[in-house]
Coordinates of C-alpha atoms in Angstrom, one line a residue:
Chain B
M1 CA 32.1 -13.3 13.6
P2 CA 30.6 -15.8 16.1
E3 CA 31.6 -19.4 15.7
F4 CA 28.9 -21.4 14.1
S5 CA 28.5 -25.1 14.7
P6 CA 27.0 -26.9 11.8
S7 CA 25.5 -29.8 13.6
P8 CA 22.7 -30.3 14.6
P9 CA 21.1 -28.4 11.7
V10 CA 19.7 -25.0 12.3
E11 CA 15.9 -25.1 12.7
I12 CA 13.8 -22.6 10.9
L13 CA 10.1 -22.2 11.3
L14 CA 8.3 -20.6 8.4
V15 CA 4.8 -19.4 9.0
E16 CA 3.3 -18.7 5.6
D17 CA -0.1 -19.4 4.1
S18 CA 0.8 -18.7 0.5
R19 CA 2.1 -22.0 -1.0
D20 CA 3.9 -20.1 -3.7
D21 CA 5.8 -17.8 -1.3
A22 CA 6.6 -20.8 1.0
D23 CA 8.0 -22.8 -1.9
L24 CA 10.1 -19.9 -3.1
M25 CA 11.5 -19.3 0.4
V26 CA 12.3 -22.9 1.1
E27 CA 14.1 -23.2 -2.2
A28 CA 16.0 -20.0 -1.5
L29 CA 17.1 -21.4 1.9
N30 CA 18.1 -24.7 0.3
E31 CA 20.4 -22.9 -2.0
G32 CA 22.3 -21.4 1.0
T33 CA 25.4 -23.1 2.4
L34 CA 24.0 -23.5 5.9
A35 CA 22.9 -26.9 7.1
H36 CA 19.3 -26.3 8.2
R37 CA 15.8 -27.8 8.4
V38 CA 12.8 -25.7 7.5
T39 CA 9.3 -26.5 8.8
V40 CA 6.5 -24.8 7.1
V41 CA 3.2 -24.2 8.9
E42 CA 0.3 -22.4 7.2
D43 CA -1.5 -20.5 9.9
G44 CA -1.0 -18.9 13.3
E45 CA -2.7 -21.6 15.3
Q46 CA -0.4 -24.2 13.8
A47 CA 2.6 -22.0 14.5
M48 CA 1.6 -21.8 18.2
D49 CA 1.0 -25.5 18.4
Y50 CA 4.4 -26.1 16.9
L51 CA 6.1 -23.7 19.4
R52 CA 4.2 -25.0 22.4
R53 CA 4.6 -28.7 21.2
R54 CA 1.0 -29.4 21.2
G55 CA -0.8 -32.3 19.4
A56 CA 1.0 -33.5 16.3
Y57 CA 3.9 -31.2 17.2
A58 CA 4.8 -32.9 20.5
D59 CA 8.4 -33.6 19.4
S60 CA 9.0 -30.4 17.5
P61 CA 12.4 -28.7 18.1
T62 CA 12.7 -25.1 19.2
P63 CA 13.4 -23.1 16.1
H64 CA 16.5 -20.8 15.9
L65 CA 14.7 -18.4 13.7
I66 CA 11.1 -17.7 12.9
L67 CA 10.0 -16.2 9.6
L68 CA 6.4 -14.9 10.1
D69 CA 3.9 -13.6 7.6
L70 CA 1.5 -11.1 9.0
H71 CA -1.6 -12.1 7.0
L72 CA -2.5 -15.5 8.2
P73 CA -5.7 -17.5 8.6
R74 CA -7.1 -18.4 12.0
K75 CA -4.6 -16.5 14.1
N76 CA -2.8 -13.6 12.4
G77 CA 0.9 -12.7 12.6
H78 CA 0.4 -9.9 15.1
E79 CA -1.4 -12.3 17.5
V80 CA 1.4 -14.9 17.1
L81 CA 3.9 -12.2 17.7
T82 CA 2.1 -11.0 20.9
E83 CA 2.1 -14.5 22.3
L84 CA 5.7 -15.2 21.5
K85 CA 7.1 -11.9 22.8
Q86 CA 5.1 -12.2 26.0
D87 CA 6.4 -15.6 26.7
S88 CA 9.6 -15.4 28.9
L89 CA 11.4 -18.2 26.9
L90 CA 9.9 -18.0 23.4
R91 CA 10.6 -14.3 23.2
R92 CA 14.3 -15.1 22.8
I93 CA 13.8 -16.6 19.4
P94 CA 14.4 -14.0 16.7
V95 CA 11.2 -13.3 14.7
V96 CA 11.6 -11.8 11.2
I97 CA 8.3 -10.4 9.9
L98 CA 7.9 -10.8 6.1
T99 CA 5.2 -8.7 4.7
S100 CA 4.0 -7.9 1.2
S101 CA 1.9 -5.1 2.8
D102 CA 3.1 -1.5 2.4
N103 CA 0.9 -0.7 5.3
E104 CA 3.0 1.4 7.6
K105 CA 0.6 0.7 10.4
A106 CA 1.1 -3.0 10.2
I107 CA 4.8 -2.6 10.3
L108 CA 4.8 -0.2 13.2
G109 CA 2.5 -2.5 15.0
A110 CA 4.9 -5.4 14.5
Y111 CA 7.8 -3.4 16.0
E112 CA 5.5 -2.3 18.9
L113 CA 5.0 -6.0 19.6
H114 CA 8.8 -6.5 19.6
A115 CA 9.3 -8.1 16.2
N116 CA 13.1 -8.4 15.8
C117 CA 12.8 -6.9 12.3
C118 CA 10.4 -6.5 9.4
V119 CA 11.3 -7.2 5.8
S120 CA 9.2 -6.4 2.7
K121 CA 8.7 -9.2 0.3
P122 CA 9.9 -7.9 -3.0
A123 CA 7.5 -8.6 -5.9
D124 CA 10.5 -9.8 -8.1
Q125 CA 11.1 -13.5 -7.4
E126 CA 14.9 -13.3 -7.7
Q127 CA 15.0 -10.3 -5.3
F128 CA 12.7 -12.1 -2.9
A129 CA 15.0 -15.2 -2.9
Q130 CA 18.0 -13.0 -2.3
A131 CA 16.3 -11.2 0.6
V132 CA 15.5 -14.6 2.2
R133 CA 19.1 -15.7 1.9
R134 CA 20.4 -12.5 3.4
I135 CA 17.9 -12.9 6.3
E136 CA 19.3 -16.4 6.9
S137 CA 22.9 -15.4 6.7
F138 CA 22.5 -12.4 9.0
W139 CA 20.5 -14.1 11.7
L140 CA 22.3 -17.4 11.7
Q141 CA 25.9 -16.3 11.0
V142 CA 26.3 -12.7 12.2
A143 CA 23.7 -12.3 15.0
R144 CA 24.3 -14.2 18.3
R145 CA 21.7 -16.7 19.4
A146 CA 20.3 -16.9 22.9
R147 CA 21.1 -20.4 24.1
W148 CA 18.9 -21.5 27.0
Q149 CA 18.2 -25.2 26.4
Chain C
M1 CA 14.7 -4.3 -3.1
N2 CA 12.5 -2.0 -1.1
M3 CA 14.4 0.4 1.0
V4 CA 12.5 2.4 3.5
M5 CA 12.9 6.1 3.4
N6 CA 15.5 5.8 0.7
G7 CA 16.3 9.1 -0.8
L8 CA 14.0 11.1 1.4
R9 CA 16.4 11.7 4.3
P10 CA 19.4 10.1 5.7
I11 CA 18.9 7.4 8.3
D12 CA 19.7 8.6 11.8
I13 CA 21.8 6.2 13.8
L14 CA 22.4 6.6 17.5
L15 CA 25.8 5.0 18.3
V16 CA 26.4 4.5 22.0
E17 CA 30.0 3.5 22.5
D18 CA 32.6 4.5 25.1
S19 CA 35.6 3.5 23.1
A20 CA 36.7 6.4 20.8
D21 CA 38.6 3.9 18.6
E22 CA 35.7 1.6 18.1
A23 CA 33.3 4.5 17.5
E24 CA 35.6 5.8 14.8
L25 CA 35.9 2.5 13.1
T26 CA 32.1 2.0 13.3
M27 CA 31.4 5.4 11.8
Q28 CA 34.0 4.8 9.1
A29 CA 32.4 1.5 8.1
L30 CA 28.9 3.1 8.2
S31 CA 30.0 6.0 6.0
E32 CA 31.2 3.6 3.3
G33 CA 27.8 1.9 3.2
R34 CA 25.3 2.3 0.3
V35 CA 22.6 3.9 2.3
R36 CA 22.9 7.5 3.3
N37 CA 23.1 7.8 7.1
R38 CA 24.0 10.1 9.8
V39 CA 25.7 8.8 12.9
H40 CA 25.2 10.5 16.3
W41 CA 27.8 9.3 18.7
V42 CA 27.4 9.4 22.5
E43 CA 29.8 7.9 25.0
D44 CA 27.7 6.7 27.8
G45 CA 24.3 5.5 28.8
E46 CA 23.1 8.7 30.4
E47 CA 24.2 10.7 27.3
A48 CA 22.1 8.2 25.2
M49 CA 19.1 8.9 27.4
A50 CA 19.7 12.7 27.1
F51 CA 19.8 12.3 23.3
L52 CA 16.5 10.4 23.3
R53 CA 14.9 12.9 25.6
R54 CA 16.4 15.8 23.7
E55 CA 17.9 17.3 26.8
G56 CA 20.7 19.9 27.1
R57 CA 23.0 19.9 24.1
H58 CA 20.7 17.3 22.4
A59 CA 17.7 19.7 22.2
A60 CA 17.6 19.4 18.4
A61 CA 18.4 15.7 18.3
P62 CA 16.4 13.7 15.7
R63 CA 14.5 10.5 16.7
P64 CA 17.0 7.8 15.8
D65 CA 15.9 5.2 13.2
L66 CA 18.3 2.7 14.7
V67 CA 20.3 2.4 17.9
L68 CA 23.7 0.6 18.0
L69 CA 24.3 0.0 21.7
D70 CA 27.4 -1.2 23.5
L71 CA 26.8 -3.0 26.8
R72 CA 29.7 -2.0 28.9
L73 CA 29.3 1.8 29.4
P74 CA 30.2 4.2 32.1
R75 CA 27.5 5.9 34.2
M76 CA 24.5 3.8 32.9
S77 CA 25.0 0.4 31.4
G78 CA 23.7 -0.7 28.0
Q79 CA 21.3 -3.1 29.6
E80 CA 19.7 -0.3 31.5
V81 CA 19.5 1.9 28.4
L82 CA 17.9 -1.1 26.5
L83 CA 15.3 -1.5 29.3
E84 CA 14.4 2.2 29.2
I85 CA 14.0 2.2 25.5
K86 CA 11.9 -1.0 25.3
Q87 CA 9.7 -0.1 28.2
N88 CA 8.9 3.4 26.9
P89 CA 5.8 3.5 24.6
Q90 CA 7.4 6.3 22.6
W91 CA 10.7 4.5 21.9
K92 CA 10.0 0.8 22.1
R93 CA 9.7 0.3 18.4
I94 CA 13.1 1.8 17.6
P95 CA 15.3 -1.1 16.7
V96 CA 18.2 -1.6 19.0
V97 CA 21.2 -3.7 17.9
I98 CA 23.5 -4.6 20.7
M99 CA 27.2 -4.4 19.6
T100 CA 29.5 -5.6 22.3
S101 CA 32.7 -7.4 22.9
S102 CA 30.9 -9.5 25.5
D103 CA 30.6 -13.1 24.6
D104 CA 28.9 -14.0 27.9
E105 CA 25.8 -16.1 27.3
K106 CA 24.2 -14.3 30.3
D107 CA 24.5 -11.0 28.5
I108 CA 23.0 -12.4 25.3
L109 CA 20.0 -13.9 27.2
S110 CA 19.5 -10.8 29.2
A111 CA 19.5 -8.6 26.1
Y112 CA 17.0 -10.7 24.2
D113 CA 14.9 -11.0 27.4
R114 CA 14.7 -7.2 27.4
H115 CA 13.7 -7.2 23.7
A116 CA 16.9 -6.2 22.1
N117 CA 16.2 -6.5 18.3
C118 CA 19.6 -8.2 17.7
Y119 CA 22.9 -9.0 19.4
V120 CA 26.2 -8.9 17.6
T121 CA 29.6 -9.6 19.1
K122 CA 32.4 -7.2 18.1
P123 CA 35.4 -9.1 16.9
V124 CA 38.8 -8.1 18.2
D125 CA 40.4 -8.4 14.8
L126 CA 40.3 -5.1 12.9
D127 CA 39.2 -6.5 9.5
K128 CA 36.6 -8.7 11.1
F129 CA 35.3 -5.8 13.2
L130 CA 34.8 -3.7 10.0
E131 CA 33.1 -6.7 8.4
A132 CA 30.7 -7.1 11.3
V133 CA 29.7 -3.4 11.1
R134 CA 29.3 -3.7 7.3
S135 CA 27.0 -6.8 7.8
I136 CA 24.9 -4.8 10.3
E137 CA 24.7 -1.8 7.8
D138 CA 23.9 -4.1 4.9
F139 CA 21.2 -5.9 6.7
W140 CA 19.6 -3.2 8.8
L141 CA 19.8 -0.3 6.3
T142 CA 19.1 -2.1 3.1
I143 CA 17.1 -5.3 3.8
V144 CA 15.1 -4.4 6.9
R145 CA 12.1 -2.2 6.7
L146 CA 12.6 0.2 9.6
P147 CA 9.6 1.7 11.4
A148 CA 8.6 5.0 9.8
A149 CA 8.4 6.8 13.1

């Protein structure tokens, strides 16, 4: 298992337009043991501003993990994914797609655009929270991170 | 929790590993997992490409649902195999998990630059090795929604 340094805290960017889903996910992450900071943005434009440190996000840190919903206002998840994975630096950040859609095409499309993985949002709240914690522990404790900064 | 393809058919895993000992350990850990899977083991990069192309003795090979790829391989390296998979429109959506003993930051960066879906370091310690494979199995076969084709 890779060594994990607890400080500074792990940065997670959550891109989710549903307030209920975002609250549930933040809460699930907070129940984990890992020191982390979650930033929630509500649409694709805001996500890109955050990642490119534009406007109000001039001082934003580079996230270690991005949790990305596919159905987003203004700029959808597929568009965000395209921009990220075409960028020679941002592509190194793992992007986990969270989707409530059972639309196979949307999932295939996300893999085509080099999403690191896709996870369905279970309808059951407890299962959803558990899925979020397992995403966190796998990506932040088992998988290795690319360090380039 | 939603498990793609559960029950319909076993998940086909292509394991590219030149060490017979590590391949056996990996297969053992995968066979103990909860999700039915079939591991196809090849020992070098060229053999992996032959499997994907269904050449020679691999004429009846299935399309793998997941690739577990070592980096240090004879004949054709894991990084080359990764590039071939991720540049090919037919194969690019197949998730590739790098499983390697290499701890070298350059290898990690290079793998993510080539769109590896995930990078995991193989621990030297036997129990930890099995635990790492189980974590991969648990996450990629039960939480992740794999692309349907």
